[in-house]
mmCIF file of C-alpha atoms and ligand atoms in Angstrom:
data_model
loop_
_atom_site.group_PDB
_atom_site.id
_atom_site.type_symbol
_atom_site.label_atom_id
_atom_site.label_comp_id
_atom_site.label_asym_id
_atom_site.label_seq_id
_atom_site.Cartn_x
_atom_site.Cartn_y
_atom_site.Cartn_z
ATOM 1 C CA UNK Y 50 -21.060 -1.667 2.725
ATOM 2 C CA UNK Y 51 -19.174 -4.493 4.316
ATOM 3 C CA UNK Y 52 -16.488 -6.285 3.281
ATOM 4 C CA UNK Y 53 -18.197 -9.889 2.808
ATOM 5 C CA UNK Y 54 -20.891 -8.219 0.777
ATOM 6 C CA UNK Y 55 -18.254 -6.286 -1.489
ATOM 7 C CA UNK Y 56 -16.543 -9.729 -2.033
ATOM 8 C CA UNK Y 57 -17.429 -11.274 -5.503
ATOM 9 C CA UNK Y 58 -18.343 -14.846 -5.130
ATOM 10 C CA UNK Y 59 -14.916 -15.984 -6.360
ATOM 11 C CA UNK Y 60 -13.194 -14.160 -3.786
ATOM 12 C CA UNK Y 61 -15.586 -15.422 -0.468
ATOM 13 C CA UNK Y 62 -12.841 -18.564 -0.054
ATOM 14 C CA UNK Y 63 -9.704 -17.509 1.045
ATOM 15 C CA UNK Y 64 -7.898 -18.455 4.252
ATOM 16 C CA UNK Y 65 -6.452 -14.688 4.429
ATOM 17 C CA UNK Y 66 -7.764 -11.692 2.497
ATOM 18 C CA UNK Y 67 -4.772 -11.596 0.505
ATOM 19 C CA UNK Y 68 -3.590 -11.763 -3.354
ATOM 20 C CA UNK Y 69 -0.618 -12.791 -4.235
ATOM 21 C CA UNK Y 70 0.722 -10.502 -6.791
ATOM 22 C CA UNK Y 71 1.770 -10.968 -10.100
ATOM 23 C CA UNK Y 72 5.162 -10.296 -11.144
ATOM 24 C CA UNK Y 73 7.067 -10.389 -14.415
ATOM 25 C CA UNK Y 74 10.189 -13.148 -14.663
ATOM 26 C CA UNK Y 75 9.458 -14.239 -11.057
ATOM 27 C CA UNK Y 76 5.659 -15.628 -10.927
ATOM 28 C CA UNK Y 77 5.807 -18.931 -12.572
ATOM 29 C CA UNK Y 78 3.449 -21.897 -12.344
ATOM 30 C CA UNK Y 79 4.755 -23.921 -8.925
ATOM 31 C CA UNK Y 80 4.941 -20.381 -7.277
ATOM 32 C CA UNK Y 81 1.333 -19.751 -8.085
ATOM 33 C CA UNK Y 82 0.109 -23.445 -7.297
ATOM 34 C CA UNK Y 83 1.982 -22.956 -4.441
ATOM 35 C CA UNK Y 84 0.071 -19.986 -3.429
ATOM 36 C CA UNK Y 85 -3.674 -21.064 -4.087
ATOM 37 C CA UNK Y 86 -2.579 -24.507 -3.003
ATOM 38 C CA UNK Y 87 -2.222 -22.240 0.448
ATOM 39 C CA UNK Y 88 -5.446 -20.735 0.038
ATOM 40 C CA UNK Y 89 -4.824 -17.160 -0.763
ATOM 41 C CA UNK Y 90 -5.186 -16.005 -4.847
ATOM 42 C CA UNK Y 91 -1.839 -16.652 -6.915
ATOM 43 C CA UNK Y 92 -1.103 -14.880 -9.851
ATOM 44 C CA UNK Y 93 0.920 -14.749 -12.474
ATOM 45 C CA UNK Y 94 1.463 -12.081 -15.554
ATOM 46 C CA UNK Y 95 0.307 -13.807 -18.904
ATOM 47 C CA UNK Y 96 3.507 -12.503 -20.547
ATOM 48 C CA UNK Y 97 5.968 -14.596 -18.639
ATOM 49 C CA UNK Y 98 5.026 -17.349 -20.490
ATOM 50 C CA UNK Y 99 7.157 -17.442 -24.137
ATOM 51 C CA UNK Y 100 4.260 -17.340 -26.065
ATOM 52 C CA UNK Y 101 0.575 -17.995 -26.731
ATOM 53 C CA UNK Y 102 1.134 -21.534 -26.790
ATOM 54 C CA UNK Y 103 2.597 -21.846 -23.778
ATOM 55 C CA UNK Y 104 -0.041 -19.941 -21.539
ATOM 56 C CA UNK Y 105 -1.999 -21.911 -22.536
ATOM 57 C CA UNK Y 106 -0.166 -24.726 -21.281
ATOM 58 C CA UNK Y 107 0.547 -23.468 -18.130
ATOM 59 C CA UNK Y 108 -3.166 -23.044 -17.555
ATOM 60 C CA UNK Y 109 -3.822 -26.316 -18.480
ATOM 61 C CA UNK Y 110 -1.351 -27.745 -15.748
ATOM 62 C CA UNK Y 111 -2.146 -25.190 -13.060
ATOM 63 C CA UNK Y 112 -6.138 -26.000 -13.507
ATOM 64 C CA UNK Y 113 -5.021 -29.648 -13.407
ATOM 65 C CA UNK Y 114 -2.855 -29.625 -10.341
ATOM 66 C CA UNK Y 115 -5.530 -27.442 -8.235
ATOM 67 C CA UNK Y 116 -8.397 -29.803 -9.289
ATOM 68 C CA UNK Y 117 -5.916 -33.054 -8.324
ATOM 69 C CA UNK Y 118 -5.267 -31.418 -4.954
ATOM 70 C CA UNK Y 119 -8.853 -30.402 -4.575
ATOM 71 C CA UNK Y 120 -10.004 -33.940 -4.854
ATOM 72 C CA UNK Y 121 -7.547 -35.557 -3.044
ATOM 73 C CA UNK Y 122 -7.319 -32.508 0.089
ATOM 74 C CA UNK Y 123 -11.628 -31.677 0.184
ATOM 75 C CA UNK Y 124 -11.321 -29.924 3.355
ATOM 76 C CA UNK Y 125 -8.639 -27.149 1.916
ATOM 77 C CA UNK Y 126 -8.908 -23.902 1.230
ATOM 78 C CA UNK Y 127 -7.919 -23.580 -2.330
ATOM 79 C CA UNK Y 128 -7.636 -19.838 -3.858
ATOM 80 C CA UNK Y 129 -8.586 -19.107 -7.453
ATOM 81 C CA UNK Y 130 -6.025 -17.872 -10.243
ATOM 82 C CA UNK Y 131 -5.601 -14.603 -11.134
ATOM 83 C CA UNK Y 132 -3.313 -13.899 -14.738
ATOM 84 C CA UNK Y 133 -2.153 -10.666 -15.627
ATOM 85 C CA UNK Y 134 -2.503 -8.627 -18.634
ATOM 86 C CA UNK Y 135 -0.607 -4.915 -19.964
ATOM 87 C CA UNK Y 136 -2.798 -3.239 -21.910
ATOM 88 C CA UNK Y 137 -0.617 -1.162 -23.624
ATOM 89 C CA UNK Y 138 -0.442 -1.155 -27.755
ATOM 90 C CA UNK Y 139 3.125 -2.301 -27.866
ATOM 91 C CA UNK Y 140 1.850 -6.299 -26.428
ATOM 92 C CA UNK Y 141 1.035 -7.454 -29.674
ATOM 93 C CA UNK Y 142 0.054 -10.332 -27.520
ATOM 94 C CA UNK Y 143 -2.922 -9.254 -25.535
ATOM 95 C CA UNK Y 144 -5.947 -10.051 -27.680
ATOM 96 C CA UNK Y 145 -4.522 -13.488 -27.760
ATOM 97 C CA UNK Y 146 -3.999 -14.032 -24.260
ATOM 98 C CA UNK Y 147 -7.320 -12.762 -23.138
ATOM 99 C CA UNK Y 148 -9.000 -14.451 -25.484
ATOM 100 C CA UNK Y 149 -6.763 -17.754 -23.641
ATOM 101 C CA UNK Y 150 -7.750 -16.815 -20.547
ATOM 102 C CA UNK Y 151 -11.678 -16.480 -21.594
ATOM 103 C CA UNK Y 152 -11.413 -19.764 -23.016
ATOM 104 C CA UNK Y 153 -9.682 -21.783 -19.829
ATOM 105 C CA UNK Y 154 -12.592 -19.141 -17.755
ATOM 106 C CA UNK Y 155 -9.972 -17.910 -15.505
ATOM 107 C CA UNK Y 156 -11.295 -16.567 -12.550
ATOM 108 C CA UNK Y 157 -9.524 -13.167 -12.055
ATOM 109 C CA UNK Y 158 -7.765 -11.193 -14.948
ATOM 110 C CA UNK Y 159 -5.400 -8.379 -13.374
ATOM 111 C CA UNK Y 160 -5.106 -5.526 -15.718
ATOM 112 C CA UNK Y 161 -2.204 -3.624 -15.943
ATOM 113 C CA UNK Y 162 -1.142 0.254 -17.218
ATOM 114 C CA UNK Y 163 -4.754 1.103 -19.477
ATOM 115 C CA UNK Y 164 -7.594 0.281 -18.763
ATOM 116 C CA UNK Y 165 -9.611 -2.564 -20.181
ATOM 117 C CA UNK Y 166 -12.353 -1.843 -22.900
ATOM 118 C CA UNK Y 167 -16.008 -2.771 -22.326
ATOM 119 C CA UNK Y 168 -15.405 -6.248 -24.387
ATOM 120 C CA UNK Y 169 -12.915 -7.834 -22.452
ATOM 121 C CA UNK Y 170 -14.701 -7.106 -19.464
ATOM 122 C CA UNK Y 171 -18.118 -7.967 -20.532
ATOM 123 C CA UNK Y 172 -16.496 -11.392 -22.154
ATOM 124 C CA UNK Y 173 -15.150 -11.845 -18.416
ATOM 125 C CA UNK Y 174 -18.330 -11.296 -16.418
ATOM 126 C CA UNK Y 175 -20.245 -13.614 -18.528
ATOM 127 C CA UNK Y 176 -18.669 -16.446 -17.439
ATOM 128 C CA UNK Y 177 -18.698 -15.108 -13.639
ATOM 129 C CA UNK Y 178 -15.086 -13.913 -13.905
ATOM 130 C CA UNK Y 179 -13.431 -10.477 -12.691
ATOM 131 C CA UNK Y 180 -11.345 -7.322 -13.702
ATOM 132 C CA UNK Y 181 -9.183 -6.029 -10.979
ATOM 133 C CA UNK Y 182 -7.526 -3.156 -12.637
ATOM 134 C CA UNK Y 183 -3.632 -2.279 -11.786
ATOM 135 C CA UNK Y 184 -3.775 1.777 -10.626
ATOM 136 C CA UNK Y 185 -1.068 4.279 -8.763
ATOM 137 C CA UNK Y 186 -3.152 7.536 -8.664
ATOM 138 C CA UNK Y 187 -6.792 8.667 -8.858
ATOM 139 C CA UNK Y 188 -6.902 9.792 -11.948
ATOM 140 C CA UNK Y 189 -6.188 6.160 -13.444
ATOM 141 C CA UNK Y 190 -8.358 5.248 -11.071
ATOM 142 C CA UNK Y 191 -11.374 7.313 -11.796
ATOM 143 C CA UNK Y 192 -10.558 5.515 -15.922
ATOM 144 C CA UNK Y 193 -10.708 2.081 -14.769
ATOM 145 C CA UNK Y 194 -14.188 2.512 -12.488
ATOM 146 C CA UNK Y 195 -15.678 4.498 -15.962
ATOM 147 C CA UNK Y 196 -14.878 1.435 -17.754
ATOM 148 C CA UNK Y 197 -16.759 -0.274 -15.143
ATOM 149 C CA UNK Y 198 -14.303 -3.111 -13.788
ATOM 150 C CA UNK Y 199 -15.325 -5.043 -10.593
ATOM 151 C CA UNK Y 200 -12.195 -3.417 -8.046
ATOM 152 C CA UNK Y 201 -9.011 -1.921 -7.933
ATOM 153 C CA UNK Y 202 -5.876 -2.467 -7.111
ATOM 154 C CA UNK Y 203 -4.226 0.388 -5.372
ATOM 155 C CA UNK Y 204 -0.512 0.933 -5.908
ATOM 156 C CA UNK Y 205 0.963 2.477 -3.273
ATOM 157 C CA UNK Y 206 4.602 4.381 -2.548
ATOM 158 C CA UNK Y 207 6.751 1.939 -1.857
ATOM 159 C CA UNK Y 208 5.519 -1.131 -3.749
ATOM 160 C CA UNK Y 209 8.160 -3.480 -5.852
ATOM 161 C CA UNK Y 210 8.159 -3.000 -9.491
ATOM 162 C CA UNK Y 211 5.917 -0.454 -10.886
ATOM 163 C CA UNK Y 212 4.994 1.922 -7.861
ATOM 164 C CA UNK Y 213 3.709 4.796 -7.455
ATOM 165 C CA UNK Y 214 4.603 7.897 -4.703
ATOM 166 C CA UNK Y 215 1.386 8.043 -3.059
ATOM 167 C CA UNK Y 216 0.681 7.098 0.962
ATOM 168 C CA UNK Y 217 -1.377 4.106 1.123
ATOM 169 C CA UNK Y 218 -3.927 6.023 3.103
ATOM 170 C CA UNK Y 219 -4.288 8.825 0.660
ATOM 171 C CA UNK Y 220 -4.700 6.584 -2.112
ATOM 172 C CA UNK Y 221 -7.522 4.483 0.135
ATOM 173 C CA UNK Y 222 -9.343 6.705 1.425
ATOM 174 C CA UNK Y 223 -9.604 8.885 -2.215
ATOM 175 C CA UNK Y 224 -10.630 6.018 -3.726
ATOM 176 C CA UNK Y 225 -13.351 4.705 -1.082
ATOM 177 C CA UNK Y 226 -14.875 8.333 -1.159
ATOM 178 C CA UNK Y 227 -15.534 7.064 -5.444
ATOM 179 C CA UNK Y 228 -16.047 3.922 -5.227
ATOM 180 C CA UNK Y 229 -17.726 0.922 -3.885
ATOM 181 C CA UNK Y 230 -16.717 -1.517 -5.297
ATOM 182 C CA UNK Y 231 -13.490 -4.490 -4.011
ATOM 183 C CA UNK Y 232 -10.382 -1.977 -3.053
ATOM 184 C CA UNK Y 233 -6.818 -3.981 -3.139
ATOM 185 C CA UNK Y 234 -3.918 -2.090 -1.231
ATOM 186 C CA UNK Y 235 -0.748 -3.380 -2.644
ATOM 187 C CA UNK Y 236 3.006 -1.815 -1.737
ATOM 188 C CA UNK Y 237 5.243 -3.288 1.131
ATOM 189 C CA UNK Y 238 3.120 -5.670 2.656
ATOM 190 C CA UNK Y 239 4.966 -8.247 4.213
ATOM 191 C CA UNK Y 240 3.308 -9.297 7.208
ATOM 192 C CA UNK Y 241 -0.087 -10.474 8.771
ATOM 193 C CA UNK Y 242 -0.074 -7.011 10.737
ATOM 194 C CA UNK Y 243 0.033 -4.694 7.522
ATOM 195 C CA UNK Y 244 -3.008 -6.994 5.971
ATOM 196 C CA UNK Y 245 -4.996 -6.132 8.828
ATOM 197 C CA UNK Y 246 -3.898 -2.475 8.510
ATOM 198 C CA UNK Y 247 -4.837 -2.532 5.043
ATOM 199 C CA UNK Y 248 -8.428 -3.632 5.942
ATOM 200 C CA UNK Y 249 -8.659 -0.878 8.976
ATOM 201 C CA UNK Y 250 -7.600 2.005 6.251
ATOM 202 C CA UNK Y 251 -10.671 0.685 3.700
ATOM 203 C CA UNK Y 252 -9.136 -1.521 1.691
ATOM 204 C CA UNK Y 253 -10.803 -5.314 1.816
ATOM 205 C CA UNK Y 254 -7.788 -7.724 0.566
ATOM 206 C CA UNK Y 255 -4.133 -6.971 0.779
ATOM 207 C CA UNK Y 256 -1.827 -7.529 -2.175
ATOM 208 C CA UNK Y 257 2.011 -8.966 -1.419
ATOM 209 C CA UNK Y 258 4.752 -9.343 -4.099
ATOM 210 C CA UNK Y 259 8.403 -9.248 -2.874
ATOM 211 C CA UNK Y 260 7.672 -10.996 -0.002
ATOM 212 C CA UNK Y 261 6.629 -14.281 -2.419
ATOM 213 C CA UNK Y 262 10.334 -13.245 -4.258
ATOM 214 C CA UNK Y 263 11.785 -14.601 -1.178
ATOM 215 C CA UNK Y 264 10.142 -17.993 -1.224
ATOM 216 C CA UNK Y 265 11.616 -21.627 -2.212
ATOM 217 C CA UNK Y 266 9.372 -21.803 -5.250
ATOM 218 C CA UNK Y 267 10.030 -18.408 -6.896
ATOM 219 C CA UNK Y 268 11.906 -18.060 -10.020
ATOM 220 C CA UNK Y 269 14.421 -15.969 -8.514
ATOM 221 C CA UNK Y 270 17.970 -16.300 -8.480
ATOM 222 C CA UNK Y 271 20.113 -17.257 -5.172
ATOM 223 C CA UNK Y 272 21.811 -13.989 -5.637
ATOM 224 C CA UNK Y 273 18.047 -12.149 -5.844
ATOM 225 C CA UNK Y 274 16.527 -14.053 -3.194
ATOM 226 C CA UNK Y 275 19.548 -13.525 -1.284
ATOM 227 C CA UNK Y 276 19.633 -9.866 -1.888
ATOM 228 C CA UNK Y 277 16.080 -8.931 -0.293
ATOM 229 C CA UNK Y 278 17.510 -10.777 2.771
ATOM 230 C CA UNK Y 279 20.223 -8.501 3.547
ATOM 231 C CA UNK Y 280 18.456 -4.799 1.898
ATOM 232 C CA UNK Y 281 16.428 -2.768 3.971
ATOM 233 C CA UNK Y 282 13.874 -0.104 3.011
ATOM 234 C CA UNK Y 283 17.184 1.963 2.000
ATOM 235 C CA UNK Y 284 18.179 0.090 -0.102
ATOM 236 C CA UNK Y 285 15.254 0.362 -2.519
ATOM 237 C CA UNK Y 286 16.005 3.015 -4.975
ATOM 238 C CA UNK Y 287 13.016 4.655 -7.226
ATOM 239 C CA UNK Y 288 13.904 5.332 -10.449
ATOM 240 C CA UNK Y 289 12.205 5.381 -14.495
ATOM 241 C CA UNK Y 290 15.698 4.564 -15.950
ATOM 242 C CA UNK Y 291 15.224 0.624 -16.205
ATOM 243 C CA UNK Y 292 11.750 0.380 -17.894
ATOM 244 C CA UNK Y 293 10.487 3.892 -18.937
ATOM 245 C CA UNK Y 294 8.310 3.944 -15.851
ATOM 246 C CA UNK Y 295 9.331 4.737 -12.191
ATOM 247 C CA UNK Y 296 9.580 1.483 -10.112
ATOM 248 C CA UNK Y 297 11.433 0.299 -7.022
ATOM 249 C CA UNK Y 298 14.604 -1.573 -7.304
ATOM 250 C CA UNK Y 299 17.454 -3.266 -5.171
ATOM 251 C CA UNK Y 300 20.219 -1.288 -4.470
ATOM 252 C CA UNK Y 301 22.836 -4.003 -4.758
ATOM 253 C CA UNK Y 302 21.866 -5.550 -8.403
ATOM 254 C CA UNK Y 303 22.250 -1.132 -9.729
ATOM 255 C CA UNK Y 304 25.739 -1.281 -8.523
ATOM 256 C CA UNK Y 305 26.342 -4.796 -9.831
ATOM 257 C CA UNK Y 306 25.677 -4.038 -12.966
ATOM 258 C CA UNK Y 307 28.397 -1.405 -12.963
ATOM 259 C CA UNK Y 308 25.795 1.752 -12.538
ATOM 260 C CA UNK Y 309 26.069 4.237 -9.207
ATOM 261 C CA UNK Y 310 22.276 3.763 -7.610
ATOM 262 C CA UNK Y 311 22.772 7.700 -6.145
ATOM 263 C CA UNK Y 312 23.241 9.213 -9.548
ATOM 264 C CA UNK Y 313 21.044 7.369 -12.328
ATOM 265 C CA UNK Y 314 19.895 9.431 -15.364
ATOM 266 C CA UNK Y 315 16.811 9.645 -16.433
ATOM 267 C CA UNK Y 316 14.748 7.662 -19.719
ATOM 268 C CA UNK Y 317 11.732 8.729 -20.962
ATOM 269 C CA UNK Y 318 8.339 7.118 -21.881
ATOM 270 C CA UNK Y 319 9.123 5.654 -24.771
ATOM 271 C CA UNK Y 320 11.628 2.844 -23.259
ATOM 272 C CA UNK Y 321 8.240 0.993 -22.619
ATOM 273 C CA UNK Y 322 7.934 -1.821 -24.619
ATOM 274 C CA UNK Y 323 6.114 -5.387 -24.242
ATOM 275 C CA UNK Y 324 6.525 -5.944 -27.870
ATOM 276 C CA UNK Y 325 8.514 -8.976 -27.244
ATOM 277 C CA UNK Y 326 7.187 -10.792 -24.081
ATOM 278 C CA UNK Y 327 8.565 -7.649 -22.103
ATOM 279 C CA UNK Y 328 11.580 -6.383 -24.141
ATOM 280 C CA UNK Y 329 13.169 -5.265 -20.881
ATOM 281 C CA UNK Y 330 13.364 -8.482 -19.760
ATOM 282 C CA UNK Y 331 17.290 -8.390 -19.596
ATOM 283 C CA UNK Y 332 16.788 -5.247 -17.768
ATOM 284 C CA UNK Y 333 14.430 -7.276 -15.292
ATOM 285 C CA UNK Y 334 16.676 -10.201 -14.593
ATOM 286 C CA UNK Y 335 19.596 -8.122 -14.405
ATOM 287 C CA UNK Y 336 18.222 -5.116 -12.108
ATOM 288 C CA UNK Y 337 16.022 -6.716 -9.567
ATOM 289 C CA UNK Y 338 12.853 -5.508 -8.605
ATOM 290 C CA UNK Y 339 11.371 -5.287 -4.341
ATOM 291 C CA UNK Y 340 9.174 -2.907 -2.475
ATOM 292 C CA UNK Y 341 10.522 -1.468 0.924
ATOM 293 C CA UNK Y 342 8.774 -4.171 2.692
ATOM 294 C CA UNK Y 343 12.460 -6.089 2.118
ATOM 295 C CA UNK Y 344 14.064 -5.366 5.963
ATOM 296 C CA UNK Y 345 11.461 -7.371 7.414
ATOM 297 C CA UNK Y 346 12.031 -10.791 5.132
ATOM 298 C CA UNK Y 347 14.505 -12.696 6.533
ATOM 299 C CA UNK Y 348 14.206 -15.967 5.221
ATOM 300 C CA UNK Y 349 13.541 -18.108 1.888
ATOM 301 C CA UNK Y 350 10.825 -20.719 2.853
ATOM 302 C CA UNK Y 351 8.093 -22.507 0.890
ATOM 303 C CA UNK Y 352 5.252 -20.526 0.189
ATOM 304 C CA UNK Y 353 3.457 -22.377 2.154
ATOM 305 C CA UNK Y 354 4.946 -21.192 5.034
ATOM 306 C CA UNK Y 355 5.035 -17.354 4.515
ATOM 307 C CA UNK Y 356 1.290 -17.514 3.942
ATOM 308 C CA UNK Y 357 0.670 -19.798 7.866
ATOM 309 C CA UNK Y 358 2.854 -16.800 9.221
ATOM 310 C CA UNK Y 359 0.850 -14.493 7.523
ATOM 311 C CA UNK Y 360 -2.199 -16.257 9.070
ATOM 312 C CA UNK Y 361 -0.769 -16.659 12.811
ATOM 313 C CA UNK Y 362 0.247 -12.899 12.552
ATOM 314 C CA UNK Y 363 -2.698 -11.465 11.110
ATOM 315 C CA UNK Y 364 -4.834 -13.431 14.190
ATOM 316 C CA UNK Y 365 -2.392 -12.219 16.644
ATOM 317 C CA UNK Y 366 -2.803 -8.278 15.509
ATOM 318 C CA UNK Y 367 -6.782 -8.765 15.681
ATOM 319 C CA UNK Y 368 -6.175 -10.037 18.964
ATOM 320 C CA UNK Y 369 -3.487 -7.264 20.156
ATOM 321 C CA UNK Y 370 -5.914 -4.156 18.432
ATOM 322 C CA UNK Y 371 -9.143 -5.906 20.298
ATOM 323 C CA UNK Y 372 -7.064 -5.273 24.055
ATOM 324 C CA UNK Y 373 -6.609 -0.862 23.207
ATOM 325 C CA UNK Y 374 -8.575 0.989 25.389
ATOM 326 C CA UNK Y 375 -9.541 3.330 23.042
ATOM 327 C CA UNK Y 376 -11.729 5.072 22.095
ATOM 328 C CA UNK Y 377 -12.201 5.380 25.717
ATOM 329 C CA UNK Y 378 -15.780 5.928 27.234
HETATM 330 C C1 FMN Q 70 10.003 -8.243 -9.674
HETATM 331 C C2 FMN Q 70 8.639 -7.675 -9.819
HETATM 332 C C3 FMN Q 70 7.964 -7.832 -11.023
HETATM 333 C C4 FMN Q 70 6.679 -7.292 -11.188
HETATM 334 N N1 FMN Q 70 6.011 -7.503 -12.365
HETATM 335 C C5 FMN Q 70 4.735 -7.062 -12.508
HETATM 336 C C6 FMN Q 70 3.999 -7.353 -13.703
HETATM 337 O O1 FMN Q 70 4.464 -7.998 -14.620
HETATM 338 N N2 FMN Q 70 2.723 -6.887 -13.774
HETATM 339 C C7 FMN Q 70 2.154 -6.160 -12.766
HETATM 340 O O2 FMN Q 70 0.991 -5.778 -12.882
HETATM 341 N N3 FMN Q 70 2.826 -5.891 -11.628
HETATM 342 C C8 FMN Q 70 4.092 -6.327 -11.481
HETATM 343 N N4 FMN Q 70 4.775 -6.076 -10.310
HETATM 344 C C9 FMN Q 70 4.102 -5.358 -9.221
HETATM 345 C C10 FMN Q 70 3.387 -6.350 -8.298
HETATM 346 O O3 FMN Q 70 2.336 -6.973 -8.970
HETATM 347 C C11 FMN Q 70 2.857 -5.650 -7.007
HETATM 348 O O4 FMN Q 70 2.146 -4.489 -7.302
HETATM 349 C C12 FMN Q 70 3.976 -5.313 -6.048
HETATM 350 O O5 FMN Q 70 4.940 -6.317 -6.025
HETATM 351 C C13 FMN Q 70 3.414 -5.134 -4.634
HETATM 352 O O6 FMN Q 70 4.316 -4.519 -3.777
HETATM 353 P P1 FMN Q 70 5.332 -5.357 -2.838
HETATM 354 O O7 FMN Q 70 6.297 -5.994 -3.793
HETATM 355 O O8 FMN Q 70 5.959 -4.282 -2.022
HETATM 356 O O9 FMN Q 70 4.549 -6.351 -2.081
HETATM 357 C C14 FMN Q 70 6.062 -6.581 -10.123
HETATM 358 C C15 FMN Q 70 6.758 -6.449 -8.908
HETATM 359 C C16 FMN Q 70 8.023 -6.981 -8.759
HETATM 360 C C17 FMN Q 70 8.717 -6.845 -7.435
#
């Protein structure tokens, strides 16, 4: 199947086939205006707003601001919202916010850790919405397409936050051989190059988180921002000792906050907890979260920006892959 026919209708108007990803304490409403005001899907996990209340204020204003720039700018490209959601039993918040998002009829709900039940994502589809479901193996994966959501998004080795350990094109072309339905490759994308790769492995839209952490409107510290400037690929270190779950982390913030990144311990499972907005979220701010796409970000500019450079690359890399000779005759 191609990719325009695998597209869902709220995905078919995008000036790149990219999302931007969610992330926790960074993603906050100018970031994500910023990114659909540039025509590519912004996103933003439900829990980083301080309560019910307040979601539902930001997606008041976000819904506001698009429509305002849609009237006033009709010949732009303006990508649709995406929020996320952990399903996991200790968010004591997450019938609430899905039951927010229903009612403001956002387009794209991200799922996160289990996968969604039959109700959320029937509630979702009748209003022409989508579940993209969070995954970093097959075996989550295989969950997520029983439960019948509309694509996943494929975690990758590598990726900031949450990641998982395996190769991009394992994880692909596994999941292509199962499924047919929208494939999002997510882990250390930074460029318009590495979208394009993600759509020759299989995958049909490209998801990019750190390299957003690095942009004017993030809500990132100087010191953060900063940090991804100066770290390579090296200086990500994988470890479950922050959140209960393996992730990818910066280097710099481990040994700032007085712990040797070359000899962490270990936690277990039960550190997990998003019993109070993300109960880590000390943990978070302090210890900062990347993906090894960080030695190829170099600057802080709007987000604006990143995503016109992710445009003029991504055209120059069709252009550069149409001149190989192969496969030769
Ligand atoms: C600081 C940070 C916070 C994140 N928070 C979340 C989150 O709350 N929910 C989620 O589903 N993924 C979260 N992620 C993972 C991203 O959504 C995405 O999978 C990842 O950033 C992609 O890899 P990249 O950063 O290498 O581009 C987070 C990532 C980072 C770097």
């Amino acid at each position: 199947m191609s990719v325009a026919r695998r597209l869902p209708a709220v995905l078919q108007n995008l000036s790149l086939p990219v999302i931007a990803a969610p992330m926790f304490t960074v993603s906050y409403p100018d970031l994500v205006i910023a990114q659909c005001k540039a025509g590519i899907v912004g996103s933003f996990p439900a829990l980083n707003a301080r309560g019910p209340e307040l979601l539902d204020q930001w997606l008041t204003q976000i819904k506001e601001e698009l429509d305002h720039y849609r009237r006033t700018h009709p010949d732009a490209v303006v990508g649709p919202l995406a929020v996320n959601q952990i399903v996991h039993t200790s968010n004591v918040r997450l019938e609430q916010d899905v039951q927010t998002c229903i009612r403001h009829q956002v387009p794209i709900l991200i799922t996160s850790l289990r996968a969604p039940v039959h109700e959320i994502i029937d509630a979702v589809h009748a209003y022409g919405g989508i579940i993209l479901h969070d995954v970093i193996n097959l075996r989550h994966a295989q969950k997520a397409i029983d439960a019948g959501v509309d694509g996943l998004i494929l975690v990758a080795a590598g990726a900031g936050g949450h990641a998982g350990l395996l190769s991009p094109m394992a994880l692909v072309g596994e999941a292509r051989k199962r499924f047919e339905g929208l494939l999002v490759l997510s882990g250390s994308i930074v460029t318009g190059d590495a979208i394009l790769a993600a759509q020759a492995m299989g995958a049909d839209l490209a998801y990019i988180g750190t390299r957003f952490i690095a942009s004017r409107e993030a809500h990132a510290s100087e010191e953060y921002k900063q940090s991804l400037l100066s770290s390579t690929a090296a200086d990500i270190i994988y470890s479950n000792l922050f959140s209960g779950v393996h992730g990818n982390y910066v280097r710099e913030s481990i040994r700032r906050a007085g712990l040797d990144p070359d000899n962490l311990g270990v936690a277990d499972k039960g550190l997990m907890n998003f019993g109070q907005g993300g109960s880590k979220a000390k943990a978070w701010k302090d210890i900062w979260g990347a993906g090894q796409g960080v030695g190829q970000i170099d600057d802080t500019p709007d987000a604006a920006e990143i995503v016109l450079r992710l445009k003029r690359e991504y055209a120059s890399a069709r252009a550069r892959l149409a001149q190989l000779p192969w496969p030769a005759k």
